[in-house]
């Protein structure tokens, strides 16, 4: 079911992506919502590999968390660690949201071993060159993706596209900057300018997609250890968000939206716009500048924005994905 207005050009792109399970590399910084993105990707995409980046926590922790989630799902997918710090900005993390481990709130097993590789950028380049039609799905700071595009400009033509979580018309780290863009604005600017298909799921969308107590309960009642673990993670994540806002009933479940935009595009209302990233502003560094003018000579769109979501249907897909792996 499609909600709202779907753009004529964006719809075929995403419909094609979802005709068969889309082939993706998930680039993430787990992170509670990153962990949920891994589950949805494992269930509903041809997930080639997981790349990790510093973001919600330092790289050793985001990589450790990605390996733990991969292990808990029992899937045969490599985890490659990547950039330890942003291109230019000082590294800053999000312990106030995700805890010091990056994935606080649940009793997690030890990882089965180290990462399968420590060169996520090389892994991304090689995989996109050897496999047709890969979608890159970054749901953390965009450092790895920018480095891959810089070292291998041919990637811009080779990939099917980039579906990212980040940005929006308001911020969460500053009044105008969302964390993933704010954490590495120079990398984000390069990605928004890369020239190929780009799908942005920003805060305007993800704040419509909240882990309410009822939705968390629907996971809590599922059988199996994985469901109990994810219910605990959701509770921690929601508590930090609800405690810090005046109007949320649960944490916005940001990162799975970038996966669902490819696997289930009909959940979303879409529009197209030109989006650039501010890197210089004293008060606006890390802002996604969305050209919403109605002027005929406005900049040509470079980005499909997911702007509305059927949140109940989307959360059912998350619940079913967790149920699938919770044995
Ligand atoms: C983004 O920042 C991180 O804390 C989340 O994992 C998500 O990717 C939301 O601003
Ligand atoms: Ca993330």
GROMACS .gro file of C-alpha atoms and ligand atoms in nm:
model
  338
    1UNK     CA    1   0.000   0.000   0.000
    2UNK     CA    2   0.144   0.332  -0.096
    3UNK     CA    3   0.095   0.631   0.129
    4UNK     CA    4   0.085   0.985   0.008
    5UNK     CA    5   0.234   1.108  -0.310
    6UNK     CA    6   0.489   0.891  -0.486
    7UNK     CA    7   0.707   1.066  -0.737
    8UNK     CA    8   0.690   0.939  -1.096
    9UNK     CA    9   1.064   0.891  -1.119
   10UNK     CA   10   1.138   0.767  -0.769
   11UNK     CA   11   0.874   0.496  -0.768
   12UNK     CA   12   1.012   0.283  -1.057
   13UNK     CA   13   1.362   0.303  -0.909
   14UNK     CA   14   1.253   0.164  -0.575
   15UNK     CA   15   1.000  -0.077  -0.727
   16UNK     CA   16   1.285  -0.226  -0.931
   17UNK     CA   17   1.500  -0.252  -0.620
   18UNK     CA   18   1.225  -0.449  -0.446
   19UNK     CA   19   1.123  -0.670  -0.742
   20UNK     CA   20   1.361  -0.932  -0.602
   21UNK     CA   21   1.524  -0.896  -0.260
   22UNK     CA   22   1.767  -0.607  -0.314
   23UNK     CA   23   2.137  -0.689  -0.296
   24UNK     CA   24   2.296  -0.471  -0.030
   25UNK     CA   25   2.598  -0.395   0.183
   26UNK     CA   26   2.489  -0.253   0.518
   27UNK     CA   27   2.733   0.005   0.655
   28UNK     CA   28   2.654   0.067   1.022
   29UNK     CA   29   2.762   0.174   1.371
   30UNK     CA   30   2.554  -0.050   1.606
   31UNK     CA   31   2.373   0.113   1.786
   32UNK     CA   32   2.028  -0.019   1.879
   33UNK     CA   33   1.850   0.082   1.559
   34UNK     CA   34   2.149  -0.039   1.354
   35UNK     CA   35   2.105  -0.380   1.516
   36UNK     CA   36   1.741  -0.379   1.407
   37UNK     CA   37   1.848  -0.276   1.056
   38UNK     CA   38   2.077  -0.582   1.049
   39UNK     CA   39   1.782  -0.810   1.135
   40UNK     CA   40   1.555  -0.661   0.868
   41UNK     CA   41   1.836  -0.674   0.611
   42UNK     CA   42   1.911  -1.037   0.696
   43UNK     CA   43   1.546  -1.127   0.651
   44UNK     CA   44   1.444  -0.916   0.351
   45UNK     CA   45   1.752  -0.847   0.140
   46UNK     CA   46   2.036  -1.033  -0.023
   47UNK     CA   47   2.277  -0.909   0.245
   48UNK     CA   48   2.630  -0.951   0.108
   49UNK     CA   49   2.817  -0.809   0.403
   50UNK     CA   50   2.823  -0.570   0.696
   51UNK     CA   51   3.071  -0.283   0.712
   52UNK     CA   52   3.129  -0.097   1.037
   53UNK     CA   53   3.225   0.259   1.108
   54UNK     CA   54   3.291   0.468   1.419
   55UNK     CA   55   2.980   0.659   1.517
   56UNK     CA   56   2.745   0.575   1.801
   57UNK     CA   57   3.051   0.427   1.974
   58UNK     CA   58   3.422   0.390   1.885
   59UNK     CA   59   3.496   0.148   1.600
   60UNK     CA   60   3.606  -0.145   1.819
   61UNK     CA   61   3.267  -0.139   1.991
   62UNK     CA   62   3.050  -0.091   1.681
   63UNK     CA   63   3.239  -0.377   1.516
   64UNK     CA   64   3.205  -0.599   1.822
   65UNK     CA   65   2.832  -0.523   1.831
   66UNK     CA   66   2.786  -0.600   1.461
   67UNK     CA   67   2.960  -0.936   1.507
   68UNK     CA   68   2.742  -1.018   1.809
   69UNK     CA   69   2.421  -0.936   1.621
   70UNK     CA   70   2.539  -1.133   1.315
   71UNK     CA   71   2.617  -1.429   1.544
   72UNK     CA   72   2.281  -1.409   1.723
   73UNK     CA   73   2.102  -1.432   1.387
   74UNK     CA   74   2.316  -1.730   1.284
   75UNK     CA   75   2.370  -1.586   0.935
   76UNK     CA   76   2.675  -1.641   0.718
   77UNK     CA   77   2.759  -1.278   0.642
   78UNK     CA   78   3.106  -1.122   0.678
   79UNK     CA   79   3.168  -0.821   0.903
   80UNK     CA   80   3.439  -0.579   0.788
   81UNK     CA   81   3.550  -0.291   1.007
   82UNK     CA   82   3.629   0.042   0.844
   83UNK     CA   83   3.697   0.401   0.935
   84UNK     CA   84   3.806   0.470   1.291
   85UNK     CA   85   3.744   0.843   1.265
   86UNK     CA   86   3.567   1.100   1.042
   87UNK     CA   87   3.745   1.257   0.742
   88UNK     CA   88   3.799   1.595   0.909
   89UNK     CA   89   3.583   1.628   1.221
   90UNK     CA   90   3.693   1.517   1.564
   91UNK     CA   91   3.541   1.178   1.655
   92UNK     CA   92   3.227   1.216   1.870
   93UNK     CA   93   3.004   0.935   1.987
   94UNK     CA   94   2.650   0.891   2.119
   95UNK     CA   95   2.684   0.721   2.456
   96UNK     CA   96   2.396   0.934   2.586
   97UNK     CA   97   2.161   0.748   2.348
   98UNK     CA   98   2.310   0.401   2.304
   99UNK     CA   99   2.516   0.363   2.625
  100UNK     CA  100   2.895   0.334   2.645
  101UNK     CA  101   2.900  -0.008   2.473
  102UNK     CA  102   2.690   0.126   2.185
  103UNK     CA  103   2.438  -0.147   2.262
  104UNK     CA  104   2.354  -0.115   2.631
  105UNK     CA  105   2.044  -0.263   2.792
  106UNK     CA  106   2.058  -0.634   2.713
  107UNK     CA  107   2.260  -0.933   2.823
  108UNK     CA  108   2.459  -1.002   2.504
  109UNK     CA  109   2.683  -1.301   2.424
  110UNK     CA  110   3.055  -1.264   2.355
  111UNK     CA  111   3.138  -1.232   1.982
  112UNK     CA  112   3.239  -1.556   1.810
  113UNK     CA  113   3.567  -1.405   1.693
  114UNK     CA  114   3.725  -1.101   1.533
  115UNK     CA  115   3.597  -0.920   1.224
  116UNK     CA  116   3.633  -1.101   0.891
  117UNK     CA  117   3.837  -0.807   0.760
  118UNK     CA  118   3.961  -0.469   0.875
  119UNK     CA  119   3.935  -0.292   0.539
  120UNK     CA  120   3.568  -0.215   0.492
  121UNK     CA  121   3.647   0.044   0.225
  122UNK     CA  122   3.838  -0.211   0.016
  123UNK     CA  123   3.564  -0.467   0.079
  124UNK     CA  124   3.298  -0.222  -0.045
  125UNK     CA  125   3.499  -0.139  -0.358
  126UNK     CA  126   3.578  -0.501  -0.448
  127UNK     CA  127   3.224  -0.620  -0.386
  128UNK     CA  128   3.064  -0.342  -0.592
  129UNK     CA  129   3.306  -0.418  -0.876
  130UNK     CA  130   3.249  -0.794  -0.871
  131UNK     CA  131   2.871  -0.792  -0.812
  132UNK     CA  132   2.614  -0.621  -1.032
  133UNK     CA  133   2.355  -0.391  -0.885
  134UNK     CA  134   2.466  -0.353  -0.523
  135UNK     CA  135   2.281  -0.101  -0.308
  136UNK     CA  136   2.496   0.063  -0.039
  137UNK     CA  137   2.292   0.117   0.276
  138UNK     CA  138   2.478   0.345   0.519
  139UNK     CA  139   2.307   0.398   0.853
  140UNK     CA  140   2.595   0.560   1.040
  141UNK     CA  141   2.840   0.840   0.959
  142UNK     CA  142   2.924   0.828   0.587
  143UNK     CA  143   3.303   0.799   0.621
  144UNK     CA  144   3.345   0.451   0.464
  145UNK     CA  145   3.117   0.534   0.171
  146UNK     CA  146   3.292   0.865   0.098
  147UNK     CA  147   3.633   0.697   0.113
  148UNK     CA  148   3.516   0.420  -0.122
  149UNK     CA  149   3.377   0.674  -0.373
  150UNK     CA  150   3.698   0.878  -0.349
  151UNK     CA  151   3.930   0.580  -0.405
  152UNK     CA  152   3.711   0.419  -0.673
  153UNK     CA  153   3.514   0.684  -0.867
  154UNK     CA  154   3.380   0.407  -1.096
  155UNK     CA  155   3.162   0.296  -0.802
  156UNK     CA  156   2.928   0.589  -0.867
  157UNK     CA  157   2.825   0.418  -1.194
  158UNK     CA  158   2.849   0.060  -1.071
  159UNK     CA  159   2.623   0.069  -0.766
  160UNK     CA  160   2.247   0.044  -0.798
  161UNK     CA  161   2.227   0.335  -0.556
  162UNK     CA  162   2.273   0.450  -0.199
  163UNK     CA  163   1.990   0.438   0.055
  164UNK     CA  164   2.098   0.617   0.370
  165UNK     CA  165   1.958   0.712   0.709
  166UNK     CA  166   2.050   1.068   0.791
  167UNK     CA  167   1.958   1.434   0.775
  168UNK     CA  168   1.614   1.590   0.769
  169UNK     CA  169   1.459   1.932   0.801
  170UNK     CA  170   1.549   1.943   1.172
  171UNK     CA  171   1.836   1.806   1.379
  172UNK     CA  172   1.903   1.593   1.684
  173UNK     CA  173   2.265   1.687   1.759
  174UNK     CA  174   2.211   2.054   1.686
  175UNK     CA  175   1.897   2.246   1.593
  176UNK     CA  176   1.958   2.160   1.228
  177UNK     CA  177   2.205   1.868   1.215
  178UNK     CA  178   2.120   1.500   1.248
  179UNK     CA  179   2.386   1.275   1.411
  180UNK     CA  180   2.505   1.072   1.106
  181UNK     CA  181   2.558   1.385   0.896
  182UNK     CA  182   2.688   1.596   1.187
  183UNK     CA  183   2.944   1.328   1.282
  184UNK     CA  184   3.117   1.349   0.941
  185UNK     CA  185   2.982   1.640   0.734
  186UNK     CA  186   3.262   1.628   0.473
  187UNK     CA  187   3.188   1.260   0.403
  188UNK     CA  188   2.815   1.329   0.386
  189UNK     CA  189   2.872   1.619   0.145
  190UNK     CA  190   3.065   1.386  -0.088
  191UNK     CA  191   2.793   1.122  -0.076
  192UNK     CA  192   2.511   1.368  -0.147
  193UNK     CA  193   2.713   1.494  -0.445
  194UNK     CA  194   2.809   1.149  -0.581
  195UNK     CA  195   2.575   1.168  -0.879
  196UNK     CA  196   2.392   0.834  -0.865
  197UNK     CA  197   2.055   0.726  -0.723
  198UNK     CA  198   2.023   0.838  -0.363
  199UNK     CA  199   1.745   0.772  -0.113
  200UNK     CA  200   1.739   0.968   0.213
  201UNK     CA  201   1.543   0.859   0.519
  202UNK     CA  202   1.581   1.151   0.758
  203UNK     CA  203   1.440   1.252   1.094
  204UNK     CA  204   1.111   1.385   0.947
  205UNK     CA  205   1.040   1.025   0.851
  206UNK     CA  206   1.195   0.829   1.136
  207UNK     CA  207   1.016   1.030   1.404
  208UNK     CA  208   0.693   0.888   1.254
  209UNK     CA  209   0.831   0.538   1.320
  210UNK     CA  210   0.847   0.502   1.699
  211UNK     CA  211   0.902   0.197   1.917
  212UNK     CA  212   0.591   0.257   2.129
  213UNK     CA  213   0.532   0.043   2.443
  214UNK     CA  214   0.268  -0.159   2.252
  215UNK     CA  215   0.507  -0.232   1.967
  216UNK     CA  216   0.785  -0.334   2.209
  217UNK     CA  217   0.537  -0.563   2.386
  218UNK     CA  218   0.460  -0.735   2.053
  219UNK     CA  219   0.829  -0.832   2.043
  220UNK     CA  220   0.848  -0.921   2.414
  221UNK     CA  221   0.577  -1.188   2.374
  222UNK     CA  222   0.754  -1.367   2.088
  223UNK     CA  223   0.916  -1.700   2.175
  224UNK     CA  224   1.295  -1.740   2.186
  225UNK     CA  225   1.600  -1.565   2.332
  226UNK     CA  226   1.656  -1.327   2.040
  227UNK     CA  227   1.314  -1.168   2.082
  228UNK     CA  228   1.373  -1.117   2.456
  229UNK     CA  229   1.713  -0.962   2.381
  230UNK     CA  230   1.566  -0.725   2.122
  231UNK     CA  231   1.279  -0.632   2.354
  232UNK     CA  232   1.542  -0.536   2.616
  233UNK     CA  233   1.736  -0.332   2.358
  234UNK     CA  234   1.418  -0.154   2.248
  235UNK     CA  235   1.331  -0.071   2.611
  236UNK     CA  236   1.675   0.086   2.674
  237UNK     CA  237   1.669   0.278   2.345
  238UNK     CA  238   1.316   0.406   2.398
  239UNK     CA  239   1.384   0.506   2.756
  240UNK     CA  240   1.673   0.730   2.655
  241UNK     CA  241   1.468   0.895   2.379
  242UNK     CA  242   1.148   0.939   2.575
  243UNK     CA  243   1.342   1.081   2.870
  244UNK     CA  244   1.509   1.342   2.649
  245UNK     CA  245   1.204   1.462   2.451
  246UNK     CA  246   0.876   1.627   2.540
  247UNK     CA  247   0.666   1.448   2.280
  248UNK     CA  248   0.783   1.096   2.193
  249UNK     CA  249   0.611   0.770   2.298
  250UNK     CA  250   0.912   0.566   2.193
  251UNK     CA  251   1.249   0.584   2.021
  252UNK     CA  252   1.238   0.667   1.652
  253UNK     CA  253   1.352   0.344   1.486
  254UNK     CA  254   1.573   0.527   1.236
  255UNK     CA  255   1.803   0.283   1.064
  256UNK     CA  256   1.572   0.004   0.940
  257UNK     CA  257   1.396   0.271   0.730
  258UNK     CA  258   1.693   0.284   0.490
  259UNK     CA  259   1.660  -0.094   0.439
  260UNK     CA  260   1.280  -0.095   0.419
  261UNK     CA  261   1.289   0.182   0.154
  262UNK     CA  262   1.448  -0.080  -0.073
  263UNK     CA  263   1.277  -0.399   0.040
  264UNK     CA  264   0.928  -0.251   0.095
  265UNK     CA  265   0.909   0.080  -0.096
  266UNK     CA  266   0.531   0.076  -0.093
  267UNK     CA  267   0.537   0.152   0.280
  268UNK     CA  268   0.661   0.498   0.199
  269UNK     CA  269   0.545   0.824   0.053
  270UNK     CA  270   0.829   0.968  -0.154
  271UNK     CA  271   0.931   1.296  -0.303
  272UNK     CA  272   1.233   1.425  -0.487
  273UNK     CA  273   1.449   1.724  -0.401
  274UNK     CA  274   1.797   1.863  -0.428
  275UNK     CA  275   1.983   1.810  -0.101
  276UNK     CA  276   2.328   1.938  -0.010
  277UNK     CA  277   2.524   1.923   0.315
  278UNK     CA  278   2.643   2.235   0.495
  279UNK     CA  279   3.005   2.194   0.604
  280UNK     CA  280   3.103   2.551   0.692
  281UNK     CA  281   2.826   2.714   0.893
  282UNK     CA  282   2.897   2.813   1.252
  283UNK     CA  283   2.545   2.713   1.357
  284UNK     CA  284   2.454   2.490   1.064
  285UNK     CA  285   2.747   2.253   1.007
  286UNK     CA  286   2.609   1.907   0.929
  287UNK     CA  287   2.270   2.035   0.813
  288UNK     CA  288   2.105   1.879   0.510
  289UNK     CA  289   1.990   2.176   0.302
  290UNK     CA  290   1.676   2.061   0.124
  291UNK     CA  291   1.565   2.274  -0.170
  292UNK     CA  292   1.190   2.294  -0.118
  293UNK     CA  293   1.141   2.602  -0.332
  294UNK     CA  294   0.862   2.600  -0.585
  295UNK     CA  295   1.075   2.817  -0.815
  296UNK     CA  296   1.100   2.673  -1.166
  297UNK     CA  297   1.476   2.731  -1.170
  298UNK     CA  298   1.539   2.543  -0.844
  299UNK     CA  299   1.825   2.288  -0.849
  300UNK     CA  300   1.745   1.957  -1.017
  301UNK     CA  301   1.668   1.680  -0.763
  302UNK     CA  302   1.958   1.456  -0.662
  303UNK     CA  303   1.773   1.266  -0.392
  304UNK     CA  304   1.455   1.071  -0.324
  305UNK     CA  305   1.327   1.154   0.023
  306UNK     CA  306   1.110   0.907   0.212
  307UNK     CA  307   0.866   1.144   0.376
  308UNK     CA  308   0.584   0.930   0.518
  309UNK     CA  309   0.557   0.570   0.632
  310UNK     CA  310   0.287   0.319   0.719
  311UNK     CA  311   0.441   0.275   1.064
  312UNK     CA  312   0.218  -0.014   1.178
  313UNK     CA  313   0.296  -0.217   0.866
  314UNK     CA  314   0.665  -0.130   0.891
  315UNK     CA  315   0.683  -0.236   1.255
  316UNK     CA  316   0.507  -0.564   1.171
  317UNK     CA  317   0.790  -0.637   0.928
  318UNK     CA  318   1.044  -0.570   1.205
  319UNK     CA  319   0.851  -0.792   1.446
  320UNK     CA  320   0.823  -1.072   1.191
  321UNK     CA  321   1.194  -1.042   1.107
  322UNK     CA  322   1.289  -1.083   1.475
  323UNK     CA  323   1.040  -1.371   1.511
  324UNK     CA  324   1.198  -1.544   1.210
  325UNK     CA  325   1.541  -1.559   1.376
  326UNK     CA  326   1.417  -1.608   1.735
  327UNK     CA  327   1.429  -1.983   1.780
  328LIG     C1  328   2.110   0.809   1.378
  328LIG     O1  329   2.210   0.832   1.477
  328LIG     C2  330   2.234   0.714   1.550
  328LIG     O2  331   2.233   0.739   1.687
  328LIG     C3  332   2.129   0.613   1.508
  328LIG     O3  333   2.185   0.482   1.504
  328LIG     C4  334   2.086   0.660   1.371
  328LIG     O4  335   2.164   0.603   1.269
  328LIG     C5  336   1.987   0.892   1.414
  328LIG     O5  337   2.019   1.026   1.419
  329LIG    CA1  338   2.318   0.421   1.311
   0.00000   0.00000   0.00000
